[in-house]
Coordinates of C-alpha atoms in Angstrom, one line a residue:
Chain A
X1 CA -36.4 25.3 -32.9
X2 CA -32.5 26.6 -32.3
X3 CA -30.6 24.9 -30.7
X4 CA -30.5 26.9 -27.6
X5 CA -33.9 25.7 -26.9
X6 CA -33.1 22.3 -26.5
X7 CA -30.0 22.4 -23.8
X8 CA -30.4 19.1 -22.2
X9 CA -31.8 19.4 -18.7
X10 CA -33.6 22.7 -19.8
X11 CA -36.7 20.7 -20.7
X12 CA -39.3 21.9 -18.5
X13 CA -41.1 18.0 -18.1
X14 CA -37.6 16.3 -18.1
X15 CA -36.7 18.2 -14.7
X16 CA -40.0 17.7 -12.7
X17 CA -39.8 13.6 -12.0
X18 CA -36.0 13.8 -10.7
X19 CA -36.3 14.2 -7.2
X20 CA -38.6 11.4 -6.8
X21 CA -37.3 9.2 -8.7
X22 CA -33.3 9.9 -6.9
X23 CA -35.5 9.6 -4.0
X24 CA -36.6 6.2 -4.7
X25 CA -33.0 5.5 -6.0
X26 CA -31.4 6.5 -2.6
X27 CA -34.1 3.9 -0.9
X28 CA -33.1 1.5 -3.2
X29 CA -29.3 2.2 -2.0
X30 CA -29.6 1.9 1.3
X31 CA -32.2 -1.5 1.1
X32 CA -29.2 -2.9 -0.7
X33 CA -26.4 -1.8 1.1
X34 CA -28.5 -2.4 4.8
X35 CA -29.0 -6.0 3.6
X36 CA -25.0 -7.0 3.9
X37 CA -23.3 -8.1 7.2
X38 CA -20.2 -6.6 6.4
X39 CA -21.1 -3.5 4.7
X40 CA -23.2 -2.3 7.9
X41 CA -20.2 -3.9 10.3
X42 CA -18.3 -1.2 8.0
X43 CA -20.3 1.5 8.6
X44 CA -20.9 1.0 12.4
X45 CA -16.7 0.8 12.6
X46 CA -16.5 3.8 11.2
X47 CA -19.6 6.0 12.8
X48 CA -17.8 4.9 15.7
X49 CA -14.3 6.3 14.6
X50 CA -15.4 9.4 13.8
X51 CA -17.5 9.5 16.9
X52 CA -14.7 9.0 18.7
X53 CA -12.2 11.6 16.7
X54 CA -14.9 14.4 17.0
X55 CA -15.6 13.7 21.1
X56 CA -12.6 12.1 22.1
X57 CA -11.6 14.9 24.3
X58 CA -14.3 14.2 26.8
X59 CA -14.8 10.7 26.4
X60 CA -11.2 10.1 27.4
X61 CA -11.3 9.1 31.2
X62 CA -7.4 11.0 31.3
X63 CA -7.5 13.5 28.6
X64 CA -4.2 15.1 29.5
X65 CA -2.1 11.6 29.1
X66 CA -2.5 12.2 25.9
X67 CA -0.6 15.6 25.8
X68 CA 2.3 14.3 27.6
X69 CA 1.1 14.2 31.6
X70 CA 3.5 12.3 33.7
X71 CA 2.5 9.7 36.6
X72 CA 5.4 7.6 37.4
X73 CA 4.1 6.1 40.4
X74 CA 1.4 4.2 38.2
X75 CA 3.3 3.4 35.4
X76 CA 3.4 0.1 33.3
X77 CA 0.4 -1.2 34.7
X78 CA -1.6 -3.2 33.1
X79 CA -5.6 -3.1 32.0
X80 CA -8.1 -2.4 34.8
X81 CA -11.5 -1.4 36.0
X82 CA -9.4 2.0 36.6
X83 CA -7.4 2.0 33.3
X84 CA -9.3 -0.3 30.9
X85 CA -6.1 -0.8 27.9
X86 CA -3.6 -0.1 31.1
X87 CA -1.2 2.4 31.5
X88 CA 2.2 3.4 29.8
X89 CA 6.1 3.7 30.6
X90 CA 5.4 7.6 31.9
X91 CA 2.1 6.1 33.8
X92 CA -0.3 7.5 30.8
X93 CA -3.8 6.2 30.1
X94 CA -3.7 4.3 27.2
X95 CA -7.0 4.3 26.4
X96 CA -7.4 8.3 27.1
X97 CA -4.5 8.1 24.3
X98 CA -5.8 6.0 21.8
X99 CA -9.2 7.9 22.0
X100 CA -7.6 11.2 21.6
X101 CA -5.5 9.8 18.8
X102 CA -8.3 9.3 16.7
X103 CA -8.8 12.9 15.9
X104 CA -5.0 12.6 14.8
X105 CA -5.8 9.6 12.4
X106 CA -8.8 11.3 11.2
X107 CA -7.2 14.2 10.3
X108 CA -4.0 12.7 8.5
X109 CA -6.8 10.4 6.4
X110 CA -8.6 13.3 5.3
X111 CA -5.4 15.3 4.1
X112 CA -4.0 12.7 2.5
X113 CA -7.1 11.6 0.6
X114 CA -8.2 15.0 0.0
X115 CA -5.1 16.6 -1.5
X116 CA -4.6 12.9 -4.1
X117 CA -8.2 13.4 -5.1
X118 CA -7.3 17.5 -5.9
X119 CA -4.2 16.4 -7.7
X120 CA -5.2 13.2 -9.3
X121 CA -9.0 13.7 -10.2
X122 CA -8.3 17.1 -12.6
X123 CA -5.3 15.4 -14.0
X124 CA -7.3 12.3 -14.9
X125 CA -9.6 14.5 -16.8
X126 CA -7.6 16.4 -18.3
X127 CA -5.7 13.6 -19.6
X128 CA -9.2 11.6 -20.5
X129 CA -10.8 14.6 -22.4
X130 CA -8.0 16.3 -23.9
X131 CA -5.9 13.5 -25.1
X132 CA -2.5 14.2 -27.4
X133 CA 0.6 15.0 -25.8
X134 CA -0.5 16.4 -23.1
X135 CA -2.6 13.1 -22.0
X136 CA 0.5 11.3 -23.0
X137 CA 2.8 13.2 -20.7
X138 CA 0.6 13.3 -17.6
X139 CA 0.1 9.3 -18.0
X140 CA 3.9 8.6 -18.3
X141 CA 4.5 10.4 -15.2
X142 CA 1.5 8.6 -13.3
X143 CA 3.0 5.4 -14.6
X144 CA 6.6 6.2 -13.0
X145 CA 5.0 6.9 -10.0
X146 CA 2.9 3.5 -10.0
X147 CA 5.8 1.7 -10.7
X148 CA 7.9 2.9 -6.9
X149 CA 6.4 1.0 -4.0
X150 CA 4.5 4.1 -2.2
X151 CA 5.3 3.4 1.2
X152 CA 9.5 3.7 0.0
X153 CA 8.7 7.2 -1.8
X154 CA 7.2 8.6 0.9
X155 CA 10.1 7.8 3.2
X156 CA 12.2 9.3 0.9
X157 CA 10.2 12.5 0.5
X158 CA 10.3 12.4 4.7
X159 CA 13.6 11.7 4.3
X160 CA 14.4 15.1 2.8
X161 CA 11.8 16.7 4.1
X162 CA 12.7 15.7 8.1
X163 CA 10.5 13.9 10.4
X164 CA 7.2 15.2 11.4
X165 CA 3.4 14.7 11.0
X166 CA 2.8 17.5 8.5
X167 CA 5.9 16.3 6.1
X168 CA 4.5 12.6 6.8
X169 CA 1.2 13.8 5.6
X170 CA 3.0 15.8 3.0
X171 CA 4.8 12.9 1.8
X172 CA 1.7 10.4 1.8
X173 CA -0.1 12.8 -0.4
X174 CA 2.4 13.3 -2.7
X175 CA 2.7 9.6 -3.3
X176 CA -1.4 8.9 -3.2
X177 CA -2.4 10.9 -6.3
X178 CA -1.5 9.1 -9.4
X179 CA -3.9 6.4 -8.6
X180 CA -6.9 8.9 -9.1
X181 CA -5.1 9.9 -12.2
X182 CA -5.3 6.1 -13.9
X183 CA -9.1 5.7 -12.3
X184 CA -10.4 9.4 -13.6
X185 CA -8.7 8.7 -17.1
X186 CA -10.1 5.4 -17.5
X187 CA -13.5 6.6 -16.9
X188 CA -13.5 9.6 -18.8
X189 CA -12.2 7.9 -22.0
X190 CA -15.1 5.3 -21.4
X191 CA -17.9 8.2 -20.9
X192 CA -16.1 10.3 -23.9
X193 CA -17.6 8.0 -25.9
X194 CA -21.0 7.3 -24.7
X195 CA -24.2 8.2 -27.1
X196 CA -25.7 10.8 -24.5
X197 CA -22.3 13.1 -24.5
X198 CA -22.2 12.5 -28.3
X199 CA -25.9 13.6 -27.9
X200 CA -24.7 16.7 -25.9
X201 CA -22.1 17.8 -27.6
X202 CA -24.3 17.6 -31.0
X203 CA -26.7 20.3 -29.3
X204 CA -23.9 22.5 -28.7
X205 CA -22.5 22.1 -25.0
X206 CA -19.2 23.3 -24.9
X207 CA -16.0 21.0 -23.3
X208 CA -16.8 22.1 -19.9
X209 CA -20.4 21.8 -19.6
X210 CA -19.8 18.4 -21.4
X211 CA -17.3 17.8 -18.9
X212 CA -19.1 19.4 -15.4
X213 CA -22.1 18.3 -16.3
X214 CA -21.7 15.1 -18.1
X215 CA -18.7 13.5 -17.6
X216 CA -17.6 14.0 -13.7
X217 CA -21.1 13.5 -12.0
X218 CA -20.6 9.7 -13.7
X219 CA -16.7 9.8 -12.3
X220 CA -18.1 10.4 -9.0
X221 CA -18.9 6.9 -7.9
X222 CA -15.8 5.1 -8.4
X223 CA -13.8 8.1 -7.0
X224 CA -16.0 7.8 -3.6
X225 CA -15.4 4.0 -3.2
X226 CA -11.5 4.7 -4.1
X227 CA -12.0 7.7 -1.1
X228 CA -13.2 5.4 1.1
X229 CA -10.8 2.6 0.7
X230 CA -7.8 5.0 1.2
X231 CA -9.0 6.8 3.8
X232 CA -8.0 3.4 5.1
X233 CA -5.2 3.0 3.5
X234 CA -3.6 6.4 4.1
X235 CA -4.1 5.7 7.7
X236 CA -2.1 2.8 7.8
X237 CA 0.5 4.5 5.4
X238 CA 0.6 7.4 8.0
X239 CA 0.6 4.4 11.3
X240 CA 3.6 2.5 8.8
X241 CA 5.7 6.5 9.2
X242 CA 5.0 7.0 13.2
X243 CA 5.4 3.3 13.2
X244 CA 9.3 4.2 11.7
X245 CA 9.9 7.4 14.0
X246 CA 9.4 9.0 10.6
X247 CA 5.8 10.6 11.4
X248 CA 4.3 12.3 15.0
X249 CA 6.7 11.9 17.4
X250 CA 6.2 10.5 20.4
X251 CA 4.4 11.9 23.1
X252 CA 1.9 12.9 20.5
X253 CA -1.1 10.6 20.5
X254 CA -0.6 8.6 17.4
X255 CA -1.4 5.3 16.7
X256 CA 1.6 3.7 14.8
X257 CA 4.2 6.0 17.3
X258 CA 2.7 4.3 20.4
X259 CA 3.2 0.7 19.0
X260 CA 6.6 1.8 17.8
X261 CA 7.3 3.3 21.8
X262 CA 5.2 0.4 23.3
X263 CA 7.7 -2.0 21.0
X264 CA 10.6 -1.5 24.2
X265 CA 8.1 -2.6 26.6
X266 CA 6.9 -5.8 24.5
X267 CA 7.6 -9.0 26.2
X268 CA 5.9 -7.8 29.5
X269 CA 4.1 -4.8 29.3
X270 CA 1.9 -6.1 26.0
X271 CA -1.3 -3.6 26.5
X272 CA 1.3 -0.6 25.1
X273 CA 1.3 -1.6 21.8
X274 CA -1.9 -3.8 21.6
X275 CA -4.1 -1.4 21.8
X276 CA -3.0 0.9 19.4
X277 CA -2.4 -1.6 17.0
X278 CA -6.2 -3.1 17.6
X279 CA -7.9 0.8 16.8
X280 CA -5.5 1.0 13.3
X281 CA -6.9 -2.1 12.5
X282 CA -10.8 -1.9 13.3
X283 CA -10.6 1.7 12.2
X284 CA -8.9 0.5 8.2
X285 CA -11.2 -2.4 8.5
X286 CA -14.3 -0.1 8.6
X287 CA -13.3 1.8 6.0
X288 CA -12.3 -1.2 3.6
X289 CA -15.8 -2.8 4.5
X290 CA -17.7 0.3 3.8
X291 CA -16.0 1.1 0.5
X292 CA -17.0 -2.1 -0.3
X293 CA -20.2 -1.9 0.5
X294 CA -20.8 1.5 -1.4
X295 CA -18.9 -0.2 -4.6
X296 CA -21.8 -2.9 -4.2
X297 CA -24.1 0.0 -4.4
X298 CA -22.7 2.7 -6.0
X299 CA -20.9 1.3 -9.1
X300 CA -22.0 -2.7 -9.3
X301 CA -20.2 -3.1 -12.3
X302 CA -17.0 -2.8 -10.8
X303 CA -15.5 -5.2 -8.4
Chain B
X1 CA 7.1 -12.3 -29.1
X2 CA 11.0 -11.2 -29.2
X3 CA 9.1 -7.8 -30.9
X4 CA 7.1 -7.7 -27.6
X5 CA 10.4 -8.0 -25.2
X6 CA 12.2 -5.6 -26.9
X7 CA 8.8 -3.0 -26.8
X8 CA 8.9 -3.9 -22.8
X9 CA 12.3 -3.0 -22.1
X10 CA 12.6 -0.2 -24.4
X11 CA 9.5 1.3 -22.2
X12 CA 11.6 0.1 -19.2
X13 CA 14.2 2.2 -19.8
X14 CA 12.0 5.4 -20.1
X15 CA 10.6 4.4 -17.2
X16 CA 13.8 4.1 -15.4
X17 CA 14.8 7.4 -16.4
X18 CA 11.9 8.6 -15.1
X19 CA 12.4 7.2 -12.0
X20 CA 15.8 8.6 -11.8
X21 CA 13.7 12.3 -12.2
X22 CA 12.0 11.6 -9.5
X23 CA 14.5 10.3 -7.0
X24 CA 16.7 13.6 -8.1
X25 CA 14.0 15.9 -7.7
X26 CA 12.6 14.2 -4.2
X27 CA 16.6 15.0 -3.3
X28 CA 16.4 18.7 -4.7
X29 CA 12.9 19.5 -3.0
X30 CA 14.3 19.2 0.3
X31 CA 14.5 22.8 2.3
X32 CA 17.9 23.8 2.7
X33 CA 21.4 22.3 1.7
X34 CA 21.6 19.5 -0.7
X35 CA 25.3 19.4 0.4
X36 CA 24.8 19.1 4.1
X37 CA 21.9 16.5 3.3
X38 CA 24.7 14.1 1.9
X39 CA 27.3 15.0 4.2
X40 CA 25.1 14.0 7.1
X41 CA 23.8 15.4 10.4
X42 CA 27.4 15.6 12.3
X43 CA 29.4 17.4 9.6
X44 CA 31.3 20.1 9.9
X45 CA 31.4 23.0 7.4
X46 CA 34.8 21.6 5.8
X47 CA 33.3 18.3 4.8
X48 CA 30.1 19.7 3.6
X49 CA 32.4 22.2 1.0
X50 CA 34.5 19.3 0.4
X51 CA 31.3 17.4 -0.4
X52 CA 30.0 20.0 -2.3
X53 CA 32.6 20.4 -5.1
X54 CA 32.9 16.3 -5.0
X55 CA 29.4 15.7 -5.9
X56 CA 28.9 19.0 -8.1
X57 CA 26.4 20.4 -6.1
X58 CA 27.7 24.1 -6.3
X59 CA 26.5 23.4 -10.6
X60 CA 23.5 24.6 -12.0
X61 CA 20.3 21.8 -11.9
X62 CA 20.5 20.3 -15.4
X63 CA 24.3 19.7 -15.2
X64 CA 23.4 18.2 -11.6
X65 CA 21.0 15.9 -13.2
X66 CA 23.8 14.9 -16.1
X67 CA 26.0 14.4 -13.5
X68 CA 23.9 12.5 -11.2
X69 CA 22.8 10.0 -14.0
X70 CA 26.1 9.6 -15.2
X71 CA 26.9 8.7 -11.8
X72 CA 24.0 6.1 -11.8
X73 CA 25.4 4.2 -14.8
X74 CA 28.5 4.1 -13.1
X75 CA 27.2 2.4 -10.2
X76 CA 27.6 5.2 -7.7
X77 CA 25.0 5.8 -5.4
X78 CA 27.2 8.3 -2.7
X79 CA 28.5 7.3 0.5
X80 CA 26.2 6.4 3.6
X81 CA 27.0 8.2 6.8
X82 CA 25.5 6.0 8.9
X83 CA 28.0 2.8 7.4
X84 CA 30.3 5.1 6.4
X85 CA 30.8 2.8 3.7
X86 CA 29.8 3.2 -0.5
X87 CA 25.7 2.6 -0.9
X88 CA 26.5 0.7 -4.0
X89 CA 28.4 -2.1 -1.6
X90 CA 25.4 -1.5 1.5
X91 CA 22.8 -2.4 -1.2
X92 CA 24.9 -5.3 -2.6
X93 CA 25.5 -6.5 0.9
X94 CA 21.7 -6.1 2.2
X95 CA 19.6 -6.9 -0.9
X96 CA 20.1 -10.6 -1.1
X97 CA 18.5 -11.1 2.2
X98 CA 15.3 -8.5 1.3
X99 CA 14.9 -10.6 -1.6
X100 CA 15.4 -14.1 -0.1
X101 CA 12.4 -12.9 2.1
X102 CA 10.1 -11.3 -0.6
X103 CA 10.5 -14.4 -2.5
X104 CA 9.8 -16.7 0.5
X105 CA 6.4 -14.4 1.2
X106 CA 4.9 -14.6 -2.3
X107 CA 5.4 -17.8 -2.4
X108 CA 3.5 -18.2 0.7
X109 CA 0.9 -15.7 -0.5
X110 CA 0.3 -17.8 -4.1
X111 CA 0.2 -21.1 -2.7
X112 CA -2.4 -20.3 0.2
X113 CA -3.9 -17.5 -1.7
X114 CA -4.8 -19.1 -5.4
X115 CA -6.2 -22.3 -3.5
X116 CA -8.2 -20.4 -1.0
X117 CA -9.9 -18.4 -3.5
X118 CA -10.5 -21.1 -5.5
X119 CA -12.1 -23.0 -2.6
X120 CA -13.9 -19.7 -1.4
X121 CA -15.5 -19.7 -4.7
X122 CA -16.7 -23.2 -4.9
X123 CA -17.9 -23.3 -1.9
X124 CA -19.7 -20.0 -2.2
X125 CA -21.4 -18.3 1.0
X126 CA -21.2 -21.4 2.8
X127 CA -19.2 -21.4 6.4
X128 CA -15.6 -21.9 4.7
X129 CA -16.4 -19.0 2.8
X130 CA -17.4 -16.9 5.1
X131 CA -14.1 -17.7 7.3
X132 CA -12.2 -17.0 4.2
X133 CA -13.8 -13.8 4.0
X134 CA -12.7 -12.8 7.0
X135 CA -8.9 -13.9 6.3
X136 CA -8.7 -11.7 3.3
X137 CA -10.4 -8.5 4.7
X138 CA -8.2 -9.0 7.5
X139 CA -5.2 -9.3 5.9
X140 CA -5.6 -5.6 4.2
X141 CA -6.3 -4.1 7.5
X142 CA -4.2 -5.1 9.8
X143 CA -0.7 -2.9 9.9
X144 CA 1.9 -5.8 9.1
X145 CA 4.3 -3.9 11.6
X146 CA 2.4 -4.5 14.3
X147 CA 1.2 -8.0 13.0
X148 CA 4.8 -8.7 13.2
X149 CA 4.9 -7.6 16.7
X150 CA 2.2 -9.9 17.7
X151 CA 3.2 -12.8 16.3
X152 CA 7.0 -12.2 17.7
X153 CA 5.8 -11.6 21.5
X154 CA 3.4 -14.7 21.2
X155 CA 5.0 -17.2 19.2
X156 CA 8.9 -16.4 19.8
X157 CA 9.0 -14.7 23.0
X158 CA 5.9 -16.5 25.2
X159 CA 5.6 -19.9 23.5
X160 CA 9.5 -20.3 22.4
X161 CA 8.0 -21.7 19.1
X162 CA 10.3 -19.5 17.0
X163 CA 13.4 -17.5 16.9
X164 CA 12.9 -14.1 17.8
X165 CA 14.7 -12.4 14.5
X166 CA 17.6 -12.5 12.2
X167 CA 18.5 -14.9 9.6
X168 CA 20.1 -17.9 11.4
X169 CA 21.5 -18.7 14.9
X170 CA 24.4 -17.8 16.1
X171 CA 26.0 -20.8 16.4
X172 CA 25.2 -22.0 12.7
X173 CA 27.8 -22.0 10.0
X174 CA 27.0 -19.3 7.4
X175 CA 27.0 -20.9 4.0
X176 CA 29.8 -19.8 1.4
X177 CA 27.8 -16.9 -0.5
X178 CA 27.1 -18.0 -3.7
X179 CA 23.9 -15.5 -4.2
X180 CA 23.7 -14.4 -1.0
X181 CA 20.2 -16.0 -0.2
X182 CA 21.1 -18.1 2.7
X183 CA 18.5 -21.0 1.8
X184 CA 19.6 -21.0 -1.6
X185 CA 23.5 -20.9 -1.0
X186 CA 22.7 -24.2 1.4
X187 CA 21.0 -25.4 -1.1
X188 CA 23.7 -25.8 -3.4
X189 CA 26.7 -26.2 -0.6
X190 CA 24.5 -29.1 0.3
X191 CA 24.0 -27.7 4.3
X192 CA 20.4 -29.1 4.4
X193 CA 20.1 -28.1 8.0
X194 CA 20.9 -24.8 7.4
X195 CA 18.3 -24.5 4.8
X196 CA 15.7 -25.1 7.5
X197 CA 17.1 -22.7 10.4
X198 CA 17.0 -20.4 7.6
X199 CA 13.8 -21.0 6.3
X200 CA 12.2 -21.0 10.3
X201 CA 13.8 -17.6 10.6
X202 CA 12.1 -16.6 7.9
X203 CA 8.8 -17.6 8.5
X204 CA 7.3 -14.8 11.3
X205 CA 8.4 -12.3 9.1
X206 CA 7.4 -13.8 6.1
X207 CA 3.5 -14.1 7.8
X208 CA 3.5 -10.6 8.4
X209 CA 5.0 -9.3 5.2
X210 CA 2.8 -11.9 3.0
X211 CA -1.0 -11.2 5.0
X212 CA -1.6 -8.5 3.1
X213 CA -0.6 -9.7 -0.3
X214 CA -2.5 -13.4 0.4
X215 CA -5.9 -11.3 1.1
X216 CA -5.8 -9.6 -2.1
X217 CA -4.9 -12.7 -4.2
X218 CA -7.5 -14.8 -2.4
X219 CA -10.3 -11.6 -3.3
X220 CA -9.6 -11.7 -6.7
X221 CA -9.1 -15.4 -7.4
X222 CA -12.3 -15.8 -6.0
X223 CA -13.8 -12.7 -8.1
X224 CA -12.8 -14.6 -11.1
X225 CA -13.4 -18.1 -10.1
X226 CA -16.8 -17.0 -9.5
X227 CA -17.4 -15.4 -12.9
X228 CA -15.9 -18.1 -14.9
X229 CA -17.8 -21.3 -13.0
X230 CA -21.1 -19.1 -14.2
X231 CA -20.2 -19.3 -18.0
X232 CA -21.5 -21.0 -20.2
X233 CA -18.7 -23.5 -21.7
X234 CA -18.2 -24.8 -17.7
X235 CA -21.7 -25.5 -17.6
X236 CA -21.3 -27.1 -21.1
X237 CA -18.1 -29.0 -19.3
X238 CA -20.4 -30.3 -16.2
X239 CA -23.4 -31.1 -18.5
X240 CA -21.0 -33.5 -20.4
X241 CA -19.7 -35.3 -17.6
X242 CA -16.3 -33.8 -16.9
X243 CA -15.4 -34.5 -13.3
X244 CA -15.4 -30.9 -10.5
X245 CA -12.3 -31.2 -10.3
X246 CA -11.2 -31.1 -13.7
X247 CA -13.4 -28.4 -14.1
X248 CA -12.0 -26.5 -11.8
X249 CA -8.1 -26.6 -12.3
X250 CA -8.3 -27.3 -15.9
X251 CA -11.4 -25.5 -17.3
X252 CA -11.8 -22.6 -14.6
X253 CA -8.6 -21.4 -13.0
X254 CA -6.7 -21.0 -16.1
X255 CA -8.8 -18.6 -17.2
X256 CA -9.5 -17.1 -13.7
X257 CA -5.5 -16.6 -13.0
X258 CA -4.7 -14.0 -15.6
X259 CA -5.9 -11.2 -13.3
X260 CA -4.8 -12.7 -10.2
X261 CA -1.4 -12.7 -11.9
X262 CA -2.1 -9.0 -12.4
X263 CA -3.0 -8.6 -8.6
X264 CA 0.6 -10.8 -7.8
X265 CA 2.8 -8.5 -9.4
X266 CA 1.6 -5.7 -7.8
X267 CA 1.9 -6.9 -4.3
X268 CA 5.1 -8.0 -4.8
X269 CA 5.8 -4.9 -5.5
X270 CA 4.3 -3.4 -2.5
X271 CA 5.9 -6.4 -0.7
X272 CA 9.3 -4.9 -1.5
X273 CA 8.1 -1.2 0.5
X274 CA 6.6 -3.6 3.3
X275 CA 9.7 -5.1 3.7
X276 CA 11.2 -1.5 5.6
X277 CA 8.5 -2.4 8.0
X278 CA 8.7 -6.1 9.0
X279 CA 12.6 -6.2 9.0
X280 CA 13.0 -3.9 11.7
X281 CA 11.0 -6.2 13.6
X282 CA 12.3 -9.2 13.3
X283 CA 16.1 -7.8 12.8
X284 CA 16.4 -8.9 9.5
X285 CA 19.3 -7.4 7.9
X286 CA 18.0 -6.7 4.4
X287 CA 17.7 -3.6 2.4
X288 CA 14.4 -2.7 4.3
X289 CA 15.9 -2.2 7.7
X290 CA 18.6 -0.4 5.8
X291 CA 16.7 1.8 4.8
X292 CA 14.4 2.4 7.7
X293 CA 17.5 3.5 9.8
X294 CA 19.3 5.8 7.4
X295 CA 15.4 7.1 7.0
X296 CA 15.9 8.0 11.0
X297 CA 19.2 9.0 11.0
X298 CA 18.5 11.2 8.0
X299 CA 21.3 9.6 6.1
X300 CA 20.0 10.7 2.6
X301 CA 22.0 8.9 -0.2
X302 CA 20.8 5.6 1.1
X303 CA 17.4 6.2 0.8
X304 CA 17.5 7.6 -2.6
X305 CA 19.7 4.5 -3.4
X306 CA 17.3 2.1 -1.9
X307 CA 14.4 4.0 -3.6
X308 CA 16.1 3.4 -7.0
X309 CA 16.9 -0.3 -6.4
X310 CA 12.9 -1.2 -4.9
X311 CA 11.5 0.9 -7.8
X312 CA 13.6 -0.8 -10.4
X313 CA 13.2 -4.3 -8.9
X314 CA 9.3 -3.3 -9.3
X315 CA 9.7 -2.7 -12.4
X316 CA 11.8 -5.7 -13.6
X317 CA 8.9 -7.5 -11.8
X318 CA 5.8 -6.2 -13.9
X319 CA 7.8 -6.4 -16.9
X320 CA 8.3 -10.2 -16.2
X321 CA 4.4 -10.2 -15.2
X322 CA 4.0 -8.3 -18.5
X323 CA 5.5 -11.2 -20.1
X324 CA 4.1 -14.0 -18.2
X325 CA 0.5 -12.7 -19.3
X326 CA 1.6 -12.5 -23.1
X327 CA 2.4 -16.4 -23.0
X328 CA -0.3 -17.1 -20.7
X329 CA -2.8 -15.2 -23.3
X330 CA -2.6 -15.3 -26.9
X331 CA -4.9 -12.2 -27.3
X332 CA -2.3 -10.3 -25.6
X333 CA 0.9 -11.7 -27.7
X334 CA -0.9 -11.1 -31.0
X335 CA -2.0 -7.5 -30.1
X336 CA 1.5 -6.2 -30.9

């Protein structure tokens, strides 16, 4: 027998039962997940959010209000049957603006988390697999980034690039990746010395095969869990920049910027900033609870 | 222990240098002219040229980096266009207010978070656990600037229970500064009425600022307590007839507190960042408000200086937490 014959995964008998096993596994996971009330609440909130993000322009009663329509004769009206969330200082329907703002929020969350993963995961894999001075350098840089409060660094970057929604997203992405490096590096380090990875190496698997077939798939669960949490946190971060006036600029329908604008009308016209805040809260809460639930299912040893 | 302190201090110097590299890089990735950025949006060409020579922006990058480090070591953070004063002076003026607010907030978070975490763990899956859980999942999801606004709107404007903002009422005498932290200065000067008033002004901003930290501390402490309470030695202690409170306080909490301590350190640092959001809402004249105003008016050097200051403060907190860890946990102490 030569060692090319027994590349792991090529043994016919070993591949056959896999689909059924993974089906059973998935069913078990779904059962575990659906037993928890808070996980299901998270799933419901995220589903609602995604639904609104996709269909917002059709759901909104006055879609043109999200793009700077002005009706001064109905400005600052309290919540009513026609305007559920009331109207703002130029008479725009706040419900419509909140619904359409969901799309922006989703874009921000996906972009920031996506870029952070694209930067952080490869660096973490390299640091974990290669070791030596390369790993040392990567981890030191990561540590330095992690030792600055993220929001402050994001503000500094937006300060350098200039305010705006694209720059805000870029800034948040640039401060978000170090967490993934830490996570993936730690996971890779522990996986690297697992018996099955040693076995694969002993059977002649090259470094790339070990990386992509044996290490990366086992890193996926914690990455998925962290990504779900980070969607929420990135949305919160973008709303914070919007509130400070560094992100999306009014009248763009972004929740943080809406709160900031509504602030000037606060004592009497509370609904201007109340409802966008609720939208942020429910969305972030949804992604956090979803992440918690996924962790219980995918990565039970971690808390 | 001394060796550990020396080692951590050495590491911190390296990290501070790294921090300076980051702020230097950020300052230089800016599209356009750094001299124009430093001069501010309203400067004319002549002023820009003057600043270019003054701050060495006409030299090559590595030379500029050395210059930058030299300036930092001399305590020169540039000039704020907005206030028209040296940034170092502004920071010295605004930092104590922020430190006071953050210390007050983290105290709230610890004093409430640790007991609530313990209660939730001891009464696992009872109604009180669910109520605490609701608080802790909401705490991290609520935008703190929005929470601050809503507290201000309802409790300060509508019900008139709390002051709207600021550090003291306009008619109170500010104690002669010693530390710059009004409540502490008032204690040191014996003006006890002012102490109460200063704390009273901080309650709403501190509530908004501390909620995410409170939530995180509850969460970690609950999970750790649950794990510790399930260990054999705790069962053994119970079997020996040791009272429930003694088991919780002496046998369990002592072991559960270490991971909680790590979380406290992390959240402490994030709180420093959160001040940028909360101080603006309550018109609290600290570093956060200063940074927010500077960022809005593209006043570049103050933002970089605040980033450096808060980054350094975060590192210092981490150092303290590391050392506390070593004091509390002999395993960590003996590793070195």
